[in-house]
């Protein structure tokens, strides 16, 4: 019952005398009890009044009245504002402040100058200031410090020794070096773990992995958006080039290829494919730059989903939880058809029509591209072209694996005959590529004349390998049939290995003819009529191997790292870095920009150096010497 409840006890008990009974807190009021002591004359001060009329001692432990300095009446503080630091604490602070720091020079000079100005204003009694670090706080790779004077109790406010990136998000602004570190790591095989080890070897206290991971995710999204805008600008540039050439601005020819994060597509340990990530790229073939104009990222990995499943929570990726990084099921197979279809859909939305698509041996990507284009343009058709380089590799493999007769090649042992067959395979590949290159140069794209002369070239080439050079002077492009200017003495592979003739029977001639037809037939030339290849796509794949190495899985930042590599290929390394930093709000110094500009000059020099005729000739000469030394 309510009436039966006991009252809560209080601190005051019945029968006790109150502490303030007979005591007056005001000097004007007398005491209630006539027998009480003389009324108190003390007036209680508030906190602000107390700090105005007192002075702090040298050691910061007490406060005294100005007229009671050094007397026994000094006021001791219960909670000093700056307690005396013990020797053990000083040693701990000294140990924590050891090592290297990444600080901004301008911010550091500004902090010291401000500290001395504040010291002169707030502690005029200290004539000889001596500043040292009172405290420092790590902010990623950046630092915040507080300075103090050893000779007095002066202490500065906290200084930021780094530049900030202004954002509209709540909370403190991120440090520019933290964002820059995330941008730089995307262009290297290093992850956050490797970066921490690298900084530790430099005696720089590394930041926390959690903060680095959060920064990496934010930077990855920014770089992805920047790369998409950059590729859209490249598309508009190609439209302007087509308009200046008098062509349809919407028609662009491309080359496509895919890359997987696994050396082998099949796995012996797990069902399905061995790869968990794939990247498809489309490079234009209209200019010498061969810009990447579209990319497709496929990702099966999601760290958060795997962690939740390990905790017993039933989630499904993709899309089964917040912040899911996977965009396809872990059990779905990768398909170049799907990547080609996605690339075609994005290009169609930008008003692009692809007429010719160059691919390697797999034509499924071109079929997916064609079906995507027909969604908006039902009467449009994409024609697939063969890659000349990959076709040459296929020609080499067919010749090396062909079942020629035992007496065709010189040599006593089986190993010597197999080595001679390998040399012939290399020679056939090089000779067919040289023939096509010379015919393209002579006929300047006139495919009718090209096809008309091609059967005679094929016949004379087969007769030349059989030892009959009578037709080479009129029909062969690379052999003149003389004593010193024939192909046998001109070939780097045959002459270096001392192969001067082949002993072919009728079956060997038929096999060699079919191998030559892989590049010297009318049907194959029709598939290579633009003489385009996917070498630029292979170059992009090598750049992707730097940002996305196959032995490391980047689940959350996969698209950002891939976009960073594509942006670097399209804009050169120095220019790409400057654009990424500016897009993220980082202001680089002039000295840093000069170094990045020098990196662009070096990249351009090496790119042009490898194309010089004397350099190509020297490389062939060195390769020939290696073959002779090996034989």
mmCIF file of C-alpha atoms in Angstrom, residues 224-240 252 291-295 346-347 350 352 566-567 570:
data_model
loop_
_atom_site.group_PDB
_atom_site.id
_atom_site.type_symbol
_atom_site.label_atom_id
_atom_site.label_comp_id
_atom_site.label_asym_id
_atom_site.label_seq_id
_atom_site.Cartn_x
_atom_site.Cartn_y
_atom_site.Cartn_z
ATOM 1 C CA UNK A 224 36.260 6.850 -59.434
ATOM 2 C CA UNK A 225 34.101 9.946 -60.023
ATOM 3 C CA UNK A 226 37.103 11.846 -61.413
ATOM 4 C CA UNK A 227 37.972 9.027 -63.826
ATOM 5 C CA UNK A 228 34.414 8.785 -65.115
ATOM 6 C CA UNK A 229 34.400 12.521 -65.834
ATOM 7 C CA UNK A 230 37.812 12.261 -67.480
ATOM 8 C CA UNK A 231 36.704 9.411 -69.767
ATOM 9 C CA UNK A 232 33.597 11.402 -70.713
ATOM 10 C CA UNK A 233 35.863 14.325 -71.664
ATOM 11 C CA UNK A 234 37.944 11.987 -73.828
ATOM 12 C CA UNK A 235 34.777 10.898 -75.633
ATOM 13 C CA UNK A 236 33.860 14.510 -76.376
ATOM 14 C CA UNK A 237 37.396 15.099 -77.656
ATOM 15 C CA UNK A 238 37.052 12.158 -80.060
ATOM 16 C CA UNK A 239 33.773 13.589 -81.332
ATOM 17 C CA UNK A 240 35.537 16.865 -82.118
ATOM 18 C CA UNK A 252 34.227 5.491 -82.778
ATOM 19 C CA UNK A 291 42.507 6.731 -74.772
ATOM 20 C CA UNK A 292 40.535 4.461 -72.464
ATOM 21 C CA UNK A 293 36.955 5.662 -72.927
ATOM 22 C CA UNK A 294 35.052 3.108 -70.843
ATOM 23 C CA UNK A 295 35.715 0.522 -68.143
ATOM 24 C CA UNK A 346 27.442 3.096 -71.216
ATOM 25 C CA UNK A 347 28.754 4.165 -74.626
ATOM 26 C CA UNK A 350 26.892 8.916 -74.354
ATOM 27 C CA UNK A 352 28.520 6.639 -79.281
ATOM 28 C CA UNK A 566 43.144 4.100 -65.963
ATOM 29 C CA UNK A 567 43.363 7.809 -65.160
ATOM 30 C CA UNK A 570 45.102 8.500 -69.965
#
